[in-house]
Amino acid sequence: SIDLGIDLGTASILVYVKGKGVVLKEPSVVAFDRDTNMIKAIGEEARQMTGHVSSNMEVIRPIRQGVIVDYTVMEKMLKYFISRAMGRRAFRKPRITICVPSGITEIERKAIEEATYQAGARDVFMVEEPIAAAIGSGIDVTKPFGNLIVDIGAGTTDVAVLSLAGVVVSNTLKVAGDTFDQAIMNYARKNHGLFIGEDMAEKIKIQIGTA
């Protein structure tokens, strides 16, 4: 069987294929035609349309703060990315491990699981983002002492203490990268009379706002 790992972020989606590594990283955005109810573009192509769309077109993020806000669009976006990641093997149903924020409700968890099945998964496994972040950074989460993990995404920040391969305590904050970008945009407008977009705010954050 084919095993995929998916980081379903508010700003971007990463798809990992076992044996190949990360094969896809694209923005979690979709260009949608309101008149025909058809999707016109997904991912990087849709992101480039931001600010250049006509009145009947809308560029939307189906995920906000780690939660699905548009189930139908989310399902189609996920199906598109899974198909691209698998390439010629797209006819086979993969086993998918998908990251979820530690603070989501059971209903939100079920919605992500169902959308992943509808997108073509044979089996779906969920892992909380702090655990995935810890394993990805090389921490041995099975040891009997605490590890404090802070995972800052675009929509949410997950803070968790891990020990013995489990989450001891965790919290999900709705303050993350998007909040930082908005603060930079507001600062530039208020103090310099300069209007900048999200892309420029992101570049400023990366260049001068990182530790």
C-alpha angles and dihedrals in degrees: 000000000000117000121206131184116203128193102197102197132178091240104025143008126223123196121198122194118202109251094014106058125218106354100170137034118169139147116275093236134119131198108220130192108218094195096056099022087231130138111239102182141001132202122350093000090055092046091055089056092061109119093011101072127117125242093268094050127082131187109211140177109222090199123060124179091346094307130106110247097171111035098184095049091043092054093050092046091050092048090051094051094045090051092050093048093051097044112176091006092062092115090069119081111236132214107242131201111195131189120234132182112262092234101055120121125246090254092053090047090051091050092055091046093050093046090052092051091048089050090061109275121150094199129009125206123182127210126185113246097239091056092048090047092050094049091045092053091052100256117149099230093184095072119105098247134081126270118191111214125190112187111186113194131166098270105020141024116216118204117186143158112222129197136157092008093302142091112260095184132347144173134192118216123199090219115095145116096324089054090053091050092051091049090053091049091050092048093051091049096045100042103030105022087238123140113208131174131236093265093056092045088052091051091049091050092051096045103043107008102061127100 
